[in-house]
Coordinates of C-alpha atoms in Angstrom, one line a residue:
X2 CA 27.7 -2.1 42.0
X3 CA 27.4 -0.9 38.4
X4 CA 26.4 2.7 37.8
X5 CA 23.0 2.9 36.0
X6 CA 23.4 4.0 32.4
X7 CA 20.9 6.8 32.8
X8 CA 22.9 8.2 35.7
X9 CA 26.0 8.2 33.5
X10 CA 24.1 10.2 30.9
X11 CA 23.0 12.8 33.4
X12 CA 26.4 13.2 35.0
X13 CA 28.0 16.5 34.2
X14 CA 31.4 15.1 34.9
X15 CA 31.1 12.4 32.3
X16 CA 33.5 13.4 29.5
X17 CA 33.5 11.6 26.2
X18 CA 36.8 10.6 24.7
X19 CA 35.3 10.2 21.3
X20 CA 35.9 13.0 18.7
X21 CA 32.5 14.4 17.5
X22 CA 31.5 13.6 13.9
X23 CA 30.2 16.1 11.4
X24 CA 26.7 15.6 12.6
X25 CA 27.7 16.3 16.2
X26 CA 29.4 19.5 15.0
X27 CA 26.3 20.6 13.2
X28 CA 24.2 20.1 16.3
X29 CA 26.9 21.0 18.9
X30 CA 25.3 22.5 22.0
X31 CA 21.8 21.2 21.1
X32 CA 19.9 19.4 23.9
X33 CA 17.6 16.6 22.7
X34 CA 13.9 16.3 23.5
X35 CA 14.5 12.5 23.8
X36 CA 17.4 10.1 23.5
X37 CA 17.2 6.3 23.0
X38 CA 20.1 4.4 24.5
X39 CA 21.3 0.8 25.0
X40 CA 19.8 -0.5 21.8
X41 CA 20.8 -2.6 18.8
X42 CA 19.8 -0.2 16.0
X43 CA 19.8 -1.2 12.3
X44 CA 20.0 2.2 10.7
X45 CA 19.8 0.9 7.1
X46 CA 22.1 3.9 6.4
X47 CA 25.0 2.6 4.3
X48 CA 27.4 5.1 5.9
X49 CA 26.7 4.0 9.4
X50 CA 25.0 0.6 9.5
X51 CA 24.7 0.1 13.2
X52 CA 24.3 2.2 16.3
X53 CA 23.4 1.9 20.0
X54 CA 21.7 5.2 20.6
X55 CA 20.1 8.2 18.9
X56 CA 19.1 11.7 19.9
X57 CA 15.9 13.4 18.7
X58 CA 14.9 17.1 18.6
X59 CA 11.8 18.5 17.0
X60 CA 10.8 15.1 15.7
X61 CA 14.1 14.5 13.8
X62 CA 17.3 12.7 14.5
X63 CA 20.1 15.0 15.5
X64 CA 22.6 12.4 16.3
X65 CA 23.1 8.6 15.7
X66 CA 25.9 6.6 17.3
X67 CA 27.2 5.0 20.5
X68 CA 25.8 5.6 24.0
X69 CA 28.9 7.7 24.8
X70 CA 28.5 9.8 21.7
X71 CA 24.9 10.7 22.4
X72 CA 25.5 11.8 26.0
X73 CA 26.4 15.4 25.0
X74 CA 22.8 15.8 23.8
X75 CA 21.2 15.1 27.2
X76 CA 19.9 18.1 29.1
X77 CA 17.9 18.6 32.2
X78 CA 14.6 18.1 30.4
X79 CA 15.7 15.4 28.0
X80 CA 13.7 12.2 28.2
X81 CA 15.9 9.1 28.2
X82 CA 14.5 5.8 26.9
X83 CA 16.4 2.6 27.5
X84 CA 15.9 0.1 24.7
X85 CA 17.3 -2.8 26.8
X86 CA 19.3 -4.1 23.9
X87 CA 16.2 -4.6 21.8
X88 CA 16.5 -4.3 18.0
X89 CA 15.2 -1.0 16.5
X90 CA 14.8 -0.4 12.8
X91 CA 13.5 2.6 10.7
X92 CA 9.7 3.1 10.7
X93 CA 8.1 1.0 8.0
X94 CA 6.9 2.8 4.8
X95 CA 4.0 1.3 2.9
X96 CA 4.7 2.2 -0.7
X97 CA 1.2 1.5 -2.1
X98 CA -2.1 1.1 -0.1
X99 CA -5.7 2.1 -0.1
X100 CA -6.3 3.0 3.5
X101 CA -9.7 4.6 3.3
X102 CA -11.2 1.6 1.5
X103 CA -9.5 -0.7 3.9
X104 CA -11.2 0.7 7.0
X105 CA -14.6 0.9 5.2
X106 CA -14.4 -2.8 4.0
X107 CA -13.2 -3.8 7.4
X108 CA -16.1 -2.1 9.2
X109 CA -19.1 -2.3 6.9
X110 CA -18.8 -5.1 4.2
X111 CA -20.1 -8.6 4.5
X112 CA -17.2 -11.0 5.1
X113 CA -16.9 -13.6 2.4
X114 CA -13.1 -13.8 2.6
X115 CA -11.3 -17.2 2.2
X116 CA -10.4 -19.2 4.3
X117 CA -12.9 -18.0 6.9
X118 CA -15.5 -18.4 4.1
X119 CA -14.4 -21.6 2.3
X120 CA -17.1 -21.9 -0.3
X121 CA -19.7 -20.2 -2.4
X122 CA -22.4 -21.9 -0.2
X123 CA -21.0 -20.2 2.9
X124 CA -20.6 -16.9 1.1
X125 CA -24.3 -17.0 0.1
X126 CA -25.3 -17.8 3.7
X127 CA -23.3 -14.8 5.0
X128 CA -25.0 -12.5 2.5
X129 CA -28.4 -13.9 3.4
X130 CA -27.8 -13.1 7.1
X131 CA -27.0 -9.5 6.2
X132 CA -30.2 -9.3 4.1
X133 CA -32.2 -10.0 7.3
X134 CA -31.0 -6.8 8.9
X135 CA -30.9 -4.6 5.8
X136 CA -33.8 -2.5 4.5
X137 CA -35.1 -3.3 1.1
X138 CA -33.4 -1.4 -1.8
X139 CA -30.3 -0.7 0.4
X140 CA -26.9 -1.7 -1.1
X141 CA -25.1 -4.7 0.3
X142 CA -21.3 -4.9 -0.4
X143 CA -19.5 -8.2 0.1
X144 CA -15.7 -8.7 0.4
X145 CA -14.1 -11.8 -1.3
X146 CA -10.4 -12.3 -1.6
X147 CA -8.5 -12.2 -4.9
X148 CA -8.8 -15.4 -6.9
X149 CA -11.8 -16.6 -4.9
X150 CA -12.7 -18.7 -8.0
X151 CA -9.5 -20.7 -7.4
X152 CA -9.9 -20.9 -3.6
X153 CA -13.6 -21.7 -3.0
X154 CA -14.6 -25.3 -2.7
X155 CA -16.7 -25.1 -5.9
X156 CA -13.8 -23.6 -7.9
X157 CA -16.1 -20.7 -9.1
X158 CA -17.7 -17.5 -7.9
X159 CA -21.3 -17.0 -6.9
X160 CA -23.6 -16.3 -10.0
X161 CA -25.9 -13.4 -10.5
X162 CA -28.8 -15.9 -10.2
X163 CA -27.6 -17.1 -6.8
X164 CA -27.2 -13.5 -5.5
X165 CA -30.7 -12.8 -6.8
X166 CA -32.1 -15.7 -4.8
X167 CA -30.6 -14.7 -1.5
X168 CA -31.1 -11.0 -2.0
X169 CA -34.1 -10.4 -4.3
X170 CA -34.8 -6.9 -3.0
X171 CA -31.3 -5.6 -2.3
X172 CA -28.7 -4.5 -4.8
X173 CA -25.6 -6.7 -4.1
X174 CA -22.0 -6.4 -5.2
X175 CA -19.5 -9.1 -4.3
X176 CA -15.9 -8.2 -4.8
X177 CA -13.5 -10.9 -6.1
X178 CA -10.4 -9.0 -5.0
X179 CA -10.2 -5.4 -6.1
X180 CA -10.5 -5.8 -9.9
X181 CA -13.6 -7.9 -10.4
X182 CA -17.1 -8.0 -8.9
X183 CA -20.3 -10.0 -9.3
X184 CA -23.5 -8.0 -9.2
X185 CA -27.1 -9.2 -8.8
X186 CA -30.0 -8.1 -11.0
X187 CA -31.0 -5.3 -8.6
X188 CA -27.5 -3.9 -8.6
X189 CA -27.3 -4.0 -12.4
X190 CA -30.6 -2.2 -12.7
X191 CA -29.5 0.5 -10.3
X192 CA -26.3 1.0 -12.3
X193 CA -28.2 1.3 -15.6
X194 CA -26.6 -1.8 -17.0
X195 CA -28.6 -3.6 -19.6
X196 CA -28.2 -5.7 -22.8
X197 CA -25.6 -4.1 -25.1
X198 CA -23.7 -2.2 -22.4
X199 CA -20.1 -3.4 -22.4
X200 CA -18.3 -0.3 -20.9
X201 CA -19.2 2.1 -18.2
X202 CA -18.2 5.8 -18.1
X203 CA -15.1 5.4 -15.8
X204 CA -13.5 2.4 -17.3
X205 CA -15.4 -0.6 -16.0
X206 CA -16.1 -3.5 -18.2
X207 CA -19.4 -5.4 -18.3
X208 CA -19.4 -9.1 -19.3
X209 CA -22.4 -10.8 -21.1
X210 CA -23.7 -14.3 -21.5
X211 CA -24.2 -16.0 -24.8
X212 CA -27.4 -14.1 -25.4
X213 CA -25.8 -10.8 -24.8
X214 CA -27.4 -10.2 -21.4
X215 CA -25.2 -8.9 -18.6
X216 CA -24.0 -11.9 -16.6
X217 CA -23.3 -9.9 -13.5
X218 CA -19.5 -9.7 -13.9
X219 CA -18.0 -6.2 -13.7
X220 CA -14.2 -5.7 -14.2
X221 CA -12.3 -2.8 -12.8
X222 CA -15.5 -1.1 -11.6
X223 CA -13.9 1.0 -8.8
X224 CA -14.9 4.2 -10.6
X225 CA -18.3 3.1 -11.6
X226 CA -19.8 1.0 -8.8
X227 CA -21.7 3.4 -6.5
X228 CA -21.1 3.6 -2.8
X229 CA -18.5 4.9 -0.5
X230 CA -18.1 5.8 3.1
X231 CA -19.7 9.0 4.2
X232 CA -17.6 12.2 4.5
X233 CA -17.9 11.9 8.3
X234 CA -16.6 8.3 8.2
X235 CA -13.7 9.3 5.8
X236 CA -12.7 12.1 8.1
X237 CA -12.6 9.7 11.1
X238 CA -10.6 7.2 9.0
X239 CA -7.9 9.8 8.1
X240 CA -7.8 11.4 11.5
X241 CA -7.5 8.2 13.6
X242 CA -8.6 4.8 12.3
X243 CA -5.9 4.4 9.6
X244 CA -3.1 5.4 11.9
X245 CA -4.2 3.0 14.6
X246 CA -4.4 0.0 12.2
X247 CA -1.1 0.8 10.4
X248 CA 0.9 1.8 13.6
X249 CA 0.1 -1.5 15.2
X250 CA 2.3 -3.2 12.6
X251 CA 5.2 -0.7 12.7
X252 CA 4.1 1.7 9.9
X253 CA 4.9 5.3 10.3
X254 CA 4.4 6.4 6.6
X255 CA 2.0 5.3 3.9
X256 CA 1.4 6.1 0.2
X257 CA -2.3 6.6 0.5
X258 CA -4.0 6.0 -2.9
X259 CA -7.1 8.1 -2.7
X260 CA -10.2 8.8 -4.8
X261 CA -10.3 12.4 -6.1
X262 CA -13.6 12.9 -4.3
X263 CA -12.1 12.1 -1.0
X264 CA -9.2 14.6 -1.2
X265 CA -11.2 17.5 0.1
X266 CA -11.9 15.5 3.2
X267 CA -8.2 14.7 3.7
X268 CA -7.4 18.4 3.1
X269 CA -9.9 19.4 5.8
X270 CA -8.6 16.8 8.2
X271 CA -5.0 18.0 7.6
X272 CA -6.1 21.2 9.4
X273 CA -8.2 19.7 12.1
X274 CA -5.8 16.9 12.9
X275 CA -2.3 18.3 11.9
X276 CA -0.4 15.3 13.4
X277 CA -2.5 12.1 12.9
X278 CA 0.1 9.5 14.0
X279 CA 0.9 8.5 10.4
X280 CA 2.6 10.4 7.6
X281 CA 0.4 10.5 4.5
X282 CA 1.7 10.8 1.0
X283 CA -1.3 11.0 -1.2
X284 CA -1.7 9.6 -4.7
X285 CA -4.9 10.6 -6.4
X286 CA -7.1 8.7 -9.0
X287 CA -10.2 10.1 -10.7
X288 CA -11.1 7.1 -13.0
X289 CA -9.3 3.7 -13.5
X290 CA -8.5 4.6 -17.1
X291 CA -6.8 7.9 -16.1
X292 CA -9.5 10.1 -17.5
X293 CA -11.1 12.9 -15.5
X294 CA -7.8 14.4 -14.3
X295 CA -7.7 18.2 -14.5
X296 CA -4.7 19.7 -16.4
X297 CA -3.8 21.6 -13.3
X298 CA -3.3 19.2 -10.5
X299 CA -3.0 21.9 -7.8
X300 CA -6.6 21.3 -6.8
X301 CA -5.2 18.2 -4.9
X302 CA -2.5 20.1 -3.0
X303 CA -2.8 20.2 0.8
X304 CA -3.8 23.6 2.3
X305 CA -0.9 26.0 2.9
X306 CA -1.4 25.7 6.7
X307 CA -1.3 21.9 6.6
X308 CA 1.7 20.2 8.3
X309 CA 3.8 18.9 5.4
X310 CA 5.5 16.5 7.8
X311 CA 2.2 14.5 7.8
X312 CA 0.3 15.4 4.6
X313 CA 1.7 15.6 1.1
X314 CA 0.2 15.2 -2.4
X315 CA 2.8 13.6 -4.6
X316 CA 1.3 11.4 -7.3
X317 CA -1.6 10.4 -9.6
X318 CA -2.5 6.9 -10.6
X319 CA -4.2 5.0 -13.5
X320 CA -4.9 1.3 -14.2
X321 CA -3.5 0.0 -17.5
X322 CA -5.1 -3.4 -16.9
X323 CA -6.8 -5.5 -14.3
X324 CA -5.2 -8.2 -12.1
X325 CA -3.9 -11.6 -13.0
X326 CA -5.5 -13.3 -10.0
X327 CA -8.9 -12.7 -11.5
X328 CA -7.7 -13.3 -15.0
X329 CA -8.1 -9.6 -16.1
X330 CA -4.4 -8.7 -16.2
X331 CA -3.6 -7.8 -19.8
X332 CA -1.6 -10.6 -21.3
X333 CA 0.1 -11.5 -24.7
X334 CA -1.2 -15.1 -24.5
X335 CA -4.5 -16.3 -23.2
X336 CA -5.0 -17.6 -19.7
X337 CA -5.2 -21.3 -19.1
X338 CA -8.6 -22.8 -19.6
X339 CA -11.9 -20.8 -19.9
X340 CA -14.1 -19.4 -17.1
X341 CA -17.5 -17.7 -17.3
X342 CA -15.9 -14.6 -15.7
X343 CA -13.2 -14.2 -18.4
X344 CA -13.3 -11.1 -20.5
X345 CA -13.7 -11.7 -24.3
X346 CA -10.5 -13.2 -25.9
X347 CA -9.2 -14.7 -22.7
X348 CA -6.2 -12.4 -22.5
X349 CA -7.5 -10.1 -19.7
X350 CA -8.7 -6.5 -19.8
X351 CA -7.0 -3.4 -21.3
X352 CA -8.3 -0.5 -19.2
X353 CA -6.0 2.2 -20.5
X354 CA -4.5 2.1 -24.0
X355 CA -1.1 3.2 -25.1
X356 CA -2.1 6.7 -26.2
X357 CA -4.0 7.4 -23.0
X358 CA -1.2 6.0 -20.9
X359 CA 1.3 8.2 -22.6
X360 CA -0.9 11.2 -22.0
X361 CA -1.4 10.4 -18.4
X362 CA 2.3 10.0 -17.6
X363 CA 3.0 13.3 -19.5
X364 CA 0.3 15.1 -17.4
X365 CA 1.9 13.9 -14.2
X366 CA 5.3 15.0 -15.3
X367 CA 4.1 18.5 -16.4
X368 CA 2.7 19.0 -12.9
X369 CA 5.9 17.7 -11.3
X370 CA 4.0 14.7 -9.7
X371 CA 4.9 11.1 -9.8
X372 CA 3.1 8.9 -12.4
X373 CA 1.8 5.6 -11.0
X374 CA 0.7 3.0 -13.6
X375 CA -0.9 -0.2 -12.5
X376 CA 0.4 -2.9 -14.8
X377 CA -0.2 -6.6 -13.9
X378 CA 0.0 -8.6 -17.2
X379 CA 3.1 -8.8 -19.4
X380 CA 1.4 -6.9 -22.2
X381 CA 0.4 -4.1 -19.7
X382 CA 3.9 -3.9 -18.4
X383 CA 5.2 -3.1 -21.9
X384 CA 2.6 -0.4 -22.3
X385 CA 3.9 1.2 -19.0
X386 CA 7.5 0.9 -20.1
X387 CA 6.7 2.3 -23.5
X388 CA 5.1 5.4 -21.9
X389 CA 8.1 6.0 -19.6
X390 CA 10.6 5.6 -22.4
X391 CA 8.7 8.1 -24.5
X392 CA 8.4 10.5 -21.6
X393 CA 12.1 10.3 -20.7
X394 CA 13.0 11.8 -24.1
X395 CA 10.9 14.9 -23.6
X396 CA 10.4 15.2 -19.8
X397 CA 10.2 18.4 -17.8
X398 CA 12.4 17.5 -14.8
X399 CA 13.3 13.9 -13.8
X400 CA 10.1 13.2 -11.9
X401 CA 9.4 9.7 -10.5
X402 CA 7.9 7.2 -12.9
X403 CA 6.3 4.1 -11.2
X404 CA 4.9 0.8 -12.3
X405 CA 2.7 -0.8 -9.7
X406 CA 3.2 -4.6 -9.4
X407 CA 6.1 -4.6 -11.8
X408 CA 7.3 -8.2 -12.2
X409 CA 4.9 -9.6 -9.6
X410 CA 3.0 -12.2 -11.8
X411 CA 5.6 -12.6 -14.5
X412 CA 8.7 -10.8 -15.8
X413 CA 10.8 -11.5 -18.9
X414 CA 14.5 -10.6 -19.3
X415 CA 13.8 -7.8 -21.8
X416 CA 11.4 -6.1 -19.5
X417 CA 14.0 -6.4 -16.7
X418 CA 16.7 -4.7 -18.9
X419 CA 14.2 -1.9 -19.9
X420 CA 13.6 -1.3 -16.2
X421 CA 17.3 -1.1 -15.6
X422 CA 17.7 1.4 -18.4
X423 CA 15.0 3.6 -17.0
X424 CA 16.6 3.7 -13.5
X425 CA 18.5 6.9 -14.4
X426 CA 15.1 8.4 -15.2
X427 CA 13.8 7.9 -11.7
X428 CA 12.0 4.6 -12.4
X429 CA 10.6 2.9 -9.4
X430 CA 8.0 0.3 -8.7
X431 CA 6.0 -1.2 -5.9
X432 CA 5.7 -4.9 -5.1
X433 CA 3.5 -7.0 -2.9
X434 CA 5.6 -9.8 -1.5
X435 CA 2.9 -11.2 0.8
X436 CA 1.1 -12.4 -2.4
X437 CA 3.6 -15.3 -2.3
X438 CA 1.5 -16.7 0.5
X439 CA -1.8 -16.1 -1.3
X440 CA -1.6 -16.2 -5.1
X441 CA 1.2 -18.5 -6.4
X442 CA -1.2 -21.4 -6.7
X443 CA -3.7 -19.3 -8.6
X444 CA -0.9 -18.1 -10.9
X445 CA 0.0 -21.7 -11.7
X446 CA -3.7 -22.5 -12.4
X447 CA -4.3 -19.4 -14.4
X448 CA -1.1 -18.9 -16.4
X449 CA 0.6 -22.3 -16.4
X450 CA 4.0 -23.3 -15.1
X451 CA 6.3 -21.5 -17.5
X452 CA 4.8 -18.0 -17.0
X453 CA 4.1 -18.4 -13.3
X454 CA 7.7 -19.4 -12.5
X455 CA 8.9 -16.0 -13.7
X456 CA 7.0 -14.0 -11.0
X457 CA 8.2 -12.7 -7.7
X458 CA 11.9 -12.5 -8.8
X459 CA 12.9 -10.3 -5.9
X460 CA 16.6 -11.4 -5.8
X461 CA 16.9 -10.9 -9.6
X462 CA 15.4 -7.4 -9.3
X463 CA 17.6 -6.4 -6.4
X464 CA 20.7 -7.8 -8.2
X465 CA 19.8 -5.6 -11.2
X466 CA 19.9 -2.6 -9.0
X467 CA 16.1 -2.0 -9.1
X468 CA 15.3 -1.6 -5.3
X469 CA 11.8 -3.0 -5.1
X470 CA 9.5 -1.0 -2.8
X471 CA 7.3 -3.3 -0.7
X472 CA 3.7 -2.5 0.0
X473 CA 0.6 -4.0 1.6
X474 CA -1.7 -2.9 -1.2
X475 CA -4.4 -3.0 1.4
X476 CA -7.9 -2.6 0.2
X477 CA -9.8 -4.4 2.9
X478 CA -9.9 -7.6 0.8
X479 CA -7.1 -9.4 2.7
X480 CA -7.0 -7.9 6.2
X481 CA -3.9 -10.0 7.1
X482 CA -1.9 -8.2 4.4
X483 CA -1.2 -5.4 6.9
X484 CA 1.5 -7.6 8.5
X485 CA 4.9 -6.8 7.0
X486 CA 6.6 -9.7 8.9
X487 CA 4.5 -12.2 6.9
X488 CA 5.9 -10.6 3.8
X489 CA 9.5 -10.6 5.1
X490 CA 9.1 -14.2 6.1
X491 CA 7.9 -15.0 2.5
X492 CA 10.8 -13.3 0.7
X493 CA 13.4 -14.8 3.0
X494 CA 12.1 -18.4 3.0
X495 CA 10.2 -18.3 -0.4
X496 CA 7.3 -20.1 1.3
X497 CA 4.1 -19.8 -0.8
X498 CA 0.6 -21.1 -0.8
X499 CA 1.9 -24.1 -2.7
X500 CA 5.1 -24.8 -0.8
X501 CA 8.6 -23.4 -1.4
X502 CA 8.5 -21.4 -4.6
X503 CA 11.7 -20.7 -6.7
X504 CA 14.0 -20.9 -3.7
X505 CA 16.9 -19.3 -5.6
X506 CA 15.1 -16.0 -5.4
X507 CA 15.3 -15.9 -1.6
X508 CA 16.9 -12.6 -0.3
X509 CA 18.7 -11.7 3.0
X510 CA 16.8 -10.3 5.9
X511 CA 18.4 -6.9 5.6
X512 CA 17.2 -6.6 2.0
X513 CA 13.7 -7.6 3.3
X514 CA 14.0 -4.7 5.7
X515 CA 15.1 -2.3 3.0
X516 CA 12.0 -3.3 1.0
X517 CA 9.9 -1.8 3.8
X518 CA 12.0 1.2 4.6
X519 CA 14.5 3.0 2.5
X520 CA 13.4 1.6 -0.9
X521 CA 9.7 2.7 -0.5
X522 CA 11.0 6.0 0.8
X523 CA 12.8 6.4 -2.5
X524 CA 9.7 5.3 -4.5
X525 CA 7.7 8.1 -3.0
X526 CA 10.5 10.6 -3.4
X527 CA 11.1 11.1 0.3
X528 CA 14.3 9.3 1.0
X529 CA 15.8 12.5 2.4
X530 CA 13.2 12.5 5.1
X531 CA 12.5 8.9 6.0
X532 CA 13.5 5.2 5.4
X533 CA 16.7 5.1 7.4
X534 CA 18.0 6.2 10.8
X535 CA 20.3 9.2 10.1
X536 CA 20.7 12.8 11.1
X537 CA 18.1 15.1 9.6
X538 CA 15.4 12.5 9.0
X539 CA 12.2 12.0 10.9
X540 CA 12.8 10.1 14.1
X541 CA 10.5 7.2 13.1
X542 CA 11.5 3.8 14.5
X543 CA 10.1 0.4 15.2
X544 CA 11.2 -1.6 18.2
X545 CA 11.0 -5.3 17.6
X546 CA 10.3 -8.2 20.0
X547 CA 13.3 -10.2 18.7
X548 CA 16.3 -9.5 16.4
X549 CA 14.9 -10.4 13.0
X550 CA 18.5 -10.5 11.6
X551 CA 19.4 -13.2 14.1
X552 CA 16.4 -15.5 14.3
X553 CA 16.1 -18.4 11.9
X554 CA 14.1 -17.4 8.8
X555 CA 11.4 -20.0 9.5
X556 CA 10.9 -18.5 13.0
X557 CA 10.3 -14.9 11.9
X558 CA 6.5 -15.3 12.0
X559 CA 6.6 -16.8 15.5
X560 CA 9.1 -14.6 17.2
X561 CA 9.2 -11.2 15.5
X562 CA 6.4 -8.7 16.4
X563 CA 6.2 -4.9 16.9
X564 CA 7.1 -4.0 20.5
X565 CA 6.8 -0.3 20.0
X566 CA 6.2 2.2 17.2
X567 CA 7.9 5.6 17.5
X568 CA 6.8 8.6 15.4
X569 CA 9.0 11.7 15.6
X570 CA 10.5 10.2 18.7
X571 CA 7.1 9.8 20.4
X572 CA 5.8 6.4 21.2
X573 CA 2.4 5.7 19.6
X574 CA -0.1 4.1 22.0
X575 CA -1.9 1.7 19.6
X576 CA -4.2 0.5 22.4
X577 CA -6.2 3.7 22.5
X578 CA -8.6 4.9 19.9
X579 CA -7.8 8.5 19.0
X580 CA -10.9 10.7 18.6
X581 CA -10.1 14.0 17.0
X582 CA -13.1 14.7 14.9
X583 CA -14.8 17.4 16.9
X584 CA -13.4 20.2 14.7
X585 CA -14.7 18.6 11.5
X586 CA -18.0 19.8 10.0
X587 CA -19.6 16.9 8.2
X588 CA -21.8 19.1 6.0
X589 CA -18.7 21.0 4.9
X590 CA -17.0 17.7 3.9
X591 CA -20.1 16.6 2.0
X592 CA -20.2 19.9 0.0
X593 CA -16.4 19.8 -0.6
X594 CA -16.6 16.2 -1.8
X595 CA -19.4 16.9 -4.2
X596 CA -17.7 20.0 -5.5
X597 CA -14.5 18.0 -6.1
X598 CA -16.3 15.4 -8.1
X599 CA -17.9 18.0 -10.3
X600 CA -14.6 19.8 -10.8
X601 CA -12.6 16.7 -11.7
X602 CA -15.2 15.3 -14.1
X603 CA -15.8 18.6 -15.8
X604 CA -12.2 18.6 -17.2

């Protein structure tokens, strides 16, 4: 009869014949809190690509190697976990997401998301149903996916007049993705939008009809459209709800892009919930156009007593333009055709000009924080690259410089070379590979074949040494975007919402894994702590239901799921709802949030 592997580990007479490596020397004599054995572990560590076992102490890996090698770390109180030959990979890192907004939209907003809502007619019916249970004058918010105008049966969005008809006594805002919204008359009135108003204080654009009257279309209005979760709700989100949602899909760390007014709540939660089952790296925005940031960004730092393993403030963000899927990404050439929702000129929306973009990136650098510039259109990408090339000549320290969505909708060879040249200056970028399954068809309709074909060039980017960092960019608009395996399936097979798209840009599975682990860790400046399985890093892992490196690419969606998420060596129970809000004083959060808004906008 074979001796059980766990018995071998606990036997004091079992002597390893393998010489200890440097890591074993460093931790010689240590006894682990937990060891994982009998696994197939993809470390994504270039110096040690594979392992069968790991040892964990104080939430970090203290050894990685074979089952035999790890035995010396087992003590009388060490917990031993048998992986039963299942594949384990590093915990996933979401390089760019909006978690607070995601939970709010998921819980509160009317659902008009395609394909569940296939038409304008159905969207209006959904809104009408909400009106029946909503008091007069109370806001109603509606979630529609990006490029709804391309997806709805009518090939358009609801009009202001249609929203007025179904909700005559309620202000209504319907989001068309995250960068465009349709407002009814009651909403426009509450926002003070009338004839002649083309811009709002925090960067939003207001479109008008042929008579100059607001037609209900608002672009990039995230800083101007009123409404947000309550401080109590935000506290619950950060303490429990966000972790539960992201953990279920293997995420252990996220770059949480957070409104400035919500930061005091996160700061308070960092004390009341020091270990929230997810590691937060906060990026702060005050207004889409980058205005409103204090010169001294220390106001956004986490409290000294906060656990820095779980809470960090690392970056600030501004939007250079809108988004190509709603035809507001800032382009050199006009979009194909004309729509009533198009900004004047048909080339998208410039939210932050070159001078302001340069100032924003300089402010981040002076405060030793990463600069994150949202750039969707080709003209906006050049504005971002210009800012970083200028900054690189006079920077204070080689701080991370990021372009969000670099090369997603289109990328020309010159921009690729400029990105390569900036690599030495800590240039990184986030990408959203799942958009292959959602927006390629809209890209063809909005930009034409020639421009659309240049998007999503992940193999080209990787071959250029540019390590694209994958992200969900969750906002609550597409709830299914939380699933990284859909994104991996897309980049490996090149499946899109219009069939196989540019198949020569397909990448290997291990590069797809790197896009969700070590490369996003680098893009948030935390590659020494996370992103691969190696000694000294957080013991964050995902156990998969099948070996993603061995299954056929077209079977990834069917066969590969999260079997277990491990944070600091502890398994996260994603079936239970964690309630840790009792120490939070809602009135304190409210006061802190109001004070933060006043402080930020006074600068």
